[in-house]
Amino acid sequence: MPNGNEPTRWLRALNPGRRGYPAVVCCPPGGGSATSFRSLAASFGSGPAVYAVQYPGRQDRIGEELVATVTGLAEHIAAAVDSLIPGNPVLFGHSMGATVAFETARLLERSGRTVAALFVSGRPDPAFADPGTLHRGSDADLITDLERLANDPASVRILRDEPGLAEAVLPAVRNDYRAVETYRYTPGDRLRCDVFALLGRSDPTTTPEQLEKWGDHTTGRFTVRSFPGGHFYLDEHQRELADFITAEIGPAAGRQR
């Protein structure tokens, strides 16, 4: 794990939660930021504490050097979790964040930390080799794909009309697409933690069959759960998602290491 890592730059506390629950650490999708989980964190109420990862190259980290690989991101996040999060953390990741959360869980378990659970959302299992090459495409290509995945394409269309905004936002988006499209799974020991694989029923990026393959990566319990909606179903079902996670982890999962 990286030396000299600044944990507070990587993890942002979004919900203080209460004692007895394991902390939930959320890894954003490609192009996303820690604040994209603010509403979901609030939906946990007085349940678990919720942290979100802030990748470099966006918002208050916009001037920082981007991390070009999934495994590179995972190394920083694992170090931050090890420094800041007591007990047995829960990892949640959506889209690109699912693969990042998986690699983070692998690093934590290899280092001797116990991971209470891993929730992966809207992403095929790690052995899936993404054939995409959008990270080498034009800005217009990236925007088109963001529109394809968004619940409200109009919210993305502003990038076509505001060149200054696109210039600020798209480098991080392109970097994240590159991280996902160049990621290749390295076989190793299966995770020991329980894994929960989640999907919007109309998600164009992941099939139910692909989601089931996440079960190959754990010796723990494996559960699949689907929700109404598309790739960003979680934006429309935040309370339902928070209630599901809270019920599955329970206060007992937060035992100290």
Tab-separated table of C-alpha atoms in Angstrom:
chain	number	residue	atom	x	y	z
A	1	MET	CA	0.000	0.000	0.000
A	2	PRO	CA	1.258	3.524	-0.729
A	3	ASN	CA	3.534	5.247	1.772
A	4	GLY	CA	2.623	8.759	2.834
A	5	ASN	CA	-1.010	8.294	1.921
A	6	GLU	CA	-3.300	11.071	3.132
A	7	PRO	CA	-6.366	9.123	4.312
A	8	THR	CA	-8.649	12.117	4.834
A	9	ARG	CA	-8.196	13.153	1.226
A	10	TRP	CA	-9.537	9.802	0.099
A	11	LEU	CA	-12.414	9.214	2.536
A	12	ARG	CA	-15.176	11.693	3.386
A	13	ALA	CA	-17.527	11.111	6.326
A	14	LEU	CA	-21.121	11.542	5.130
A	15	ASN	CA	-23.106	10.053	8.023
A	16	PRO	CA	-21.789	9.617	11.589
A	17	GLY	CA	-24.075	6.633	12.236
A	18	ARG	CA	-24.079	5.017	15.650
A	19	ARG	CA	-22.044	2.488	17.550
A	20	GLY	CA	-22.508	-1.197	16.889
A	21	TYR	CA	-22.726	-1.084	13.107
A	22	PRO	CA	-19.775	-1.595	10.777
A	23	ALA	CA	-18.897	1.471	8.719
A	24	VAL	CA	-19.941	1.489	5.063
A	25	VAL	CA	-17.351	2.788	2.577
A	26	CYS	CA	-18.799	3.751	-0.824
A	27	CYS	CA	-16.749	3.752	-4.038
A	28	PRO	CA	-18.223	6.014	-6.754
A	29	PRO	CA	-18.848	5.064	-10.371
A	30	GLY	CA	-16.671	6.370	-13.184
A	31	GLY	CA	-16.761	10.160	-13.307
A	32	GLY	CA	-18.383	10.230	-9.873
A	33	SER	CA	-17.375	11.866	-6.615
A	34	ALA	CA	-17.945	11.430	-2.897
A	35	THR	CA	-20.913	13.806	-2.949
A	36	SER	CA	-22.805	11.491	-5.311
A	37	PHE	CA	-23.474	9.330	-2.238
A	38	ARG	CA	-24.703	12.148	0.014
A	39	SER	CA	-28.403	11.323	-0.351
A	40	LEU	CA	-27.802	7.589	0.004
A	41	ALA	CA	-25.781	8.223	3.169
A	42	ALA	CA	-28.644	10.242	4.630
A	43	SER	CA	-31.007	7.359	3.873
A	44	PHE	CA	-29.124	5.210	6.398
A	45	GLY	CA	-30.390	7.496	9.165
A	46	SER	CA	-29.039	6.421	12.550
A	47	GLY	CA	-27.732	3.111	11.196
A	48	PRO	CA	-24.119	2.570	10.095
A	49	ALA	CA	-21.588	5.327	9.617
A	50	VAL	CA	-21.115	6.059	5.922
A	51	TYR	CA	-17.948	7.221	4.191
A	52	ALA	CA	-17.445	7.920	0.504
A	53	VAL	CA	-14.265	7.797	-1.533
A	54	GLN	CA	-13.113	10.982	-3.214
A	55	TYR	CA	-11.038	10.112	-6.255
A	56	PRO	CA	-8.446	12.706	-7.346
A	57	GLY	CA	-9.167	14.945	-10.307
A	58	ARG	CA	-12.620	16.157	-9.274
A	59	GLN	CA	-14.252	18.735	-6.997
A	60	ASP	CA	-11.801	19.767	-4.252
A	61	ARG	CA	-9.163	17.383	-5.692
A	62	ILE	CA	-9.471	18.633	-9.255
A	63	GLY	CA	-5.861	19.820	-9.440
A	64	GLU	CA	-4.395	16.512	-8.290
A	65	GLU	CA	-2.834	13.872	-10.487
A	66	LEU	CA	-5.280	11.231	-11.689
A	67	VAL	CA	-4.825	7.563	-10.808
A	68	ALA	CA	-5.034	5.633	-14.065
A	69	THR	CA	-5.758	2.096	-12.857
A	70	VAL	CA	-8.360	0.318	-10.758
A	71	THR	CA	-5.667	-1.402	-8.712
A	72	GLY	CA	-3.899	1.908	-8.108
A	73	LEU	CA	-7.112	3.409	-6.734
A	74	ALA	CA	-7.662	0.340	-4.575
A	75	GLU	CA	-4.209	0.659	-3.029
A	76	HIS	CA	-4.897	4.212	-1.878
A	77	ILE	CA	-8.378	3.383	-0.629
A	78	ALA	CA	-7.250	0.302	1.287
A	79	ALA	CA	-4.570	2.365	3.017
A	80	ALA	CA	-7.119	5.042	3.926
A	81	VAL	CA	-9.597	2.476	5.245
A	82	ASP	CA	-6.881	0.795	7.274
A	83	SER	CA	-5.958	4.149	8.804
A	84	LEU	CA	-9.386	5.657	9.446
A	85	ILE	CA	-12.011	2.919	9.752
A	86	PRO	CA	-12.124	0.827	12.952
A	87	GLY	CA	-13.610	-2.639	13.108
A	88	ASN	CA	-14.633	-4.625	10.064
A	89	PRO	CA	-15.606	-2.313	7.199
A	90	VAL	CA	-18.355	-2.870	4.655
A	91	LEU	CA	-17.454	-1.920	1.077
A	92	PHE	CA	-20.019	-0.747	-1.461
A	93	GLY	CA	-19.204	0.109	-5.056
A	94	HIS	CA	-21.320	1.008	-8.065
A	95	SER	CA	-20.264	0.473	-11.708
A	96	MET	CA	-16.509	1.143	-11.855
A	97	GLY	CA	-16.680	1.495	-8.089
A	98	ALA	CA	-17.755	-2.145	-7.787
A	99	THR	CA	-14.468	-3.329	-9.261
A	100	VAL	CA	-12.547	-0.792	-7.173
A	101	ALA	CA	-14.333	-2.003	-4.024
A	102	PHE	CA	-13.555	-5.617	-4.929
A	103	GLU	CA	-9.845	-4.932	-5.341
A	104	THR	CA	-9.868	-2.920	-2.115
A	105	ALA	CA	-11.464	-5.844	-0.274
A	106	ARG	CA	-8.782	-8.170	-1.650
A	107	LEU	CA	-6.016	-5.908	-0.386
A	108	LEU	CA	-7.578	-5.524	3.050
A	109	GLU	CA	-8.061	-9.267	3.478
A	110	ARG	CA	-4.521	-9.976	2.319
A	111	SER	CA	-3.236	-7.539	4.942
A	112	GLY	CA	-5.139	-9.355	7.686
A	113	ARG	CA	-8.166	-7.060	7.959
A	114	THR	CA	-11.599	-8.618	8.091
A	115	VAL	CA	-14.120	-7.160	5.651
A	116	ALA	CA	-17.660	-7.484	6.984
A	117	ALA	CA	-19.274	-7.554	3.528
A	118	LEU	CA	-18.851	-6.424	-0.070
A	119	PHE	CA	-21.771	-4.941	-2.029
A	120	VAL	CA	-21.152	-4.685	-5.774
A	121	SER	CA	-23.624	-2.891	-8.007
A	122	GLY	CA	-24.168	-2.498	-11.735
A	123	ARG	CA	-21.001	-4.207	-12.896
A	124	PRO	CA	-20.016	-7.626	-14.333
A	125	ASP	CA	-17.705	-9.741	-12.208
A	126	PRO	CA	-13.948	-8.982	-12.218
A	127	ALA	CA	-13.103	-11.775	-14.666
A	128	PHE	CA	-15.098	-9.957	-17.353
A	129	ALA	CA	-12.675	-8.224	-19.731
A	130	ASP	CA	-14.310	-4.971	-20.808
A	131	PRO	CA	-13.974	-4.692	-24.607
A	132	GLY	CA	-14.664	-0.952	-24.641
A	133	THR	CA	-12.320	1.645	-26.095
A	134	LEU	CA	-14.242	4.801	-25.283
A	135	HIS	CA	-11.297	6.193	-23.327
A	136	ARG	CA	-9.599	6.639	-26.710
A	137	GLY	CA	-12.669	8.215	-28.302
A	138	SER	CA	-13.746	11.818	-28.675
A	139	ASP	CA	-15.327	13.964	-25.979
A	140	ALA	CA	-18.607	13.623	-27.891
A	141	ASP	CA	-18.336	9.827	-27.645
A	142	LEU	CA	-17.895	10.023	-23.882
A	143	ILE	CA	-20.850	12.373	-23.482
A	144	THR	CA	-23.037	10.084	-25.604
A	145	ASP	CA	-22.245	7.154	-23.351
A	146	LEU	CA	-22.913	9.188	-20.214
A	147	GLU	CA	-26.290	10.136	-21.682
A	148	ARG	CA	-26.999	6.467	-22.426
A	149	LEU	CA	-26.509	5.526	-18.790
A	150	ALA	CA	-28.069	8.542	-17.068
A	151	ASN	CA	-31.576	8.451	-15.615
A	152	ASP	CA	-31.995	11.951	-17.054
A	153	PRO	CA	-29.899	12.424	-20.215
A	154	ALA	CA	-30.638	16.150	-20.118
A	155	SER	CA	-28.502	16.429	-16.977
A	156	VAL	CA	-25.494	15.296	-19.031
A	157	ARG	CA	-26.331	17.198	-22.197
A	158	ILE	CA	-25.102	20.417	-20.615
A	159	LEU	CA	-21.568	19.163	-21.295
A	160	ARG	CA	-22.234	19.660	-25.012
A	161	ASP	CA	-23.369	23.241	-24.477
A	162	GLU	CA	-20.797	24.366	-21.916
A	163	PRO	CA	-17.252	23.765	-23.228
A	164	GLY	CA	-15.699	25.142	-20.049
A	165	LEU	CA	-17.596	22.666	-17.909
A	166	ALA	CA	-16.717	19.806	-20.245
A	167	GLU	CA	-13.046	20.788	-20.096
A	168	ALA	CA	-13.162	20.567	-16.292
A	169	VAL	CA	-15.177	17.343	-16.036
A	170	LEU	CA	-14.219	15.098	-18.943
A	171	PRO	CA	-10.530	14.446	-18.109
A	172	ALA	CA	-11.568	12.574	-14.957
A	173	VAL	CA	-14.329	10.772	-16.862
A	174	ARG	CA	-11.895	9.695	-19.577
A	175	ASN	CA	-9.408	8.534	-16.946
A	176	ASP	CA	-12.069	6.415	-15.258
A	177	TYR	CA	-13.166	4.859	-18.543
A	178	ARG	CA	-9.522	3.999	-19.197
A	179	ALA	CA	-9.193	2.425	-15.746
A	180	VAL	CA	-12.238	0.220	-16.350
A	181	GLU	CA	-11.505	-0.666	-19.967
A	182	THR	CA	-7.890	-1.629	-19.282
A	183	TYR	CA	-8.529	-3.507	-16.028
A	184	ARG	CA	-7.707	-7.199	-16.172
A	185	TYR	CA	-8.417	-9.520	-13.287
A	186	THR	CA	-5.478	-11.313	-11.684
A	187	PRO	CA	-6.623	-14.669	-10.234
A	188	GLY	CA	-5.980	-15.227	-6.547
A	189	ASP	CA	-7.574	-16.369	-3.330
A	190	ARG	CA	-11.295	-15.866	-3.164
A	191	LEU	CA	-12.649	-13.331	-0.712
A	192	ARG	CA	-13.765	-14.593	2.680
A	193	CYS	CA	-16.449	-11.946	3.175
A	194	ASP	CA	-20.070	-12.194	2.102
A	195	VAL	CA	-20.756	-10.680	-1.313
A	196	PHE	CA	-24.019	-9.062	-2.384
A	197	ALA	CA	-24.449	-8.361	-6.105
A	198	LEU	CA	-27.010	-5.689	-7.029
A	199	LEU	CA	-28.517	-4.649	-10.343
A	200	GLY	CA	-31.132	-2.398	-11.879
A	201	ARG	CA	-33.411	-4.614	-13.934
A	202	SER	CA	-33.092	-2.375	-17.010
A	203	ASP	CA	-29.330	-1.801	-16.688
A	204	PRO	CA	-27.797	-1.990	-20.197
A	205	THR	CA	-24.280	-2.617	-18.863
A	206	THR	CA	-24.730	-5.864	-16.936
A	207	THR	CA	-26.836	-8.989	-17.451
A	208	PRO	CA	-28.247	-11.124	-14.604
A	209	GLU	CA	-25.979	-13.948	-15.798
A	210	GLN	CA	-22.915	-11.712	-15.488
A	211	LEU	CA	-24.027	-10.622	-12.033
A	212	GLU	CA	-24.301	-14.226	-10.859
A	213	LYS	CA	-20.613	-14.762	-11.639
A	214	TRP	CA	-19.655	-12.555	-8.695
A	215	GLY	CA	-20.374	-15.644	-6.606
A	216	ASP	CA	-17.204	-17.240	-7.991
A	217	HIS	CA	-15.119	-14.704	-6.060
A	218	THR	CA	-16.061	-15.516	-2.472
A	219	THR	CA	-16.101	-18.428	-0.059
A	220	GLY	CA	-18.678	-16.541	1.983
A	221	ARG	CA	-22.372	-16.114	1.466
A	222	PHE	CA	-23.448	-14.830	-1.941
A	223	THR	CA	-26.718	-13.024	-2.612
A	224	VAL	CA	-28.182	-11.355	-5.715
A	225	ARG	CA	-30.710	-8.542	-5.458
A	226	SER	CA	-32.371	-6.616	-8.276
A	227	PHE	CA	-34.168	-3.277	-8.170
A	228	PRO	CA	-36.451	-1.483	-10.620
A	229	GLY	CA	-34.635	0.938	-12.882
A	230	GLY	CA	-31.590	1.290	-15.083
A	231	HIS	CA	-27.884	1.679	-14.487
A	232	PHE	CA	-28.388	4.363	-11.850
A	233	TYR	CA	-31.335	2.660	-10.148
A	234	LEU	CA	-29.799	3.554	-6.779
A	235	ASP	CA	-30.587	7.252	-7.276
A	236	GLU	CA	-34.296	6.372	-7.359
A	237	HIS	CA	-34.255	3.681	-4.643
A	238	GLN	CA	-31.925	5.103	-2.016
A	239	ARG	CA	-34.027	4.272	1.024
A	240	GLU	CA	-34.739	0.752	-0.234
A	241	LEU	CA	-31.031	0.197	-0.906
A	242	ALA	CA	-29.985	1.607	2.474
A	243	ASP	CA	-32.544	-0.554	4.268
A	244	PHE	CA	-31.327	-3.649	2.398
A	245	ILE	CA	-27.675	-3.016	3.275
A	246	THR	CA	-28.487	-2.224	6.906
A	247	ALA	CA	-30.555	-5.394	7.298
A	248	GLU	CA	-27.811	-7.550	5.791
A	249	ILE	CA	-24.873	-6.208	7.796
A	250	GLY	CA	-26.645	-5.759	11.154
A	251	PRO	CA	-24.940	-4.379	14.272
A	252	ALA	CA	-23.186	-7.713	14.958
A	253	ALA	CA	-21.068	-7.387	11.819
A	254	GLY	CA	-19.226	-4.430	13.282
A	255	ARG	CA	-17.052	-6.415	15.684
A	256	GLN	CA	-13.681	-4.795	16.324
A	257	ARG	CA	-10.577	-6.300	14.745
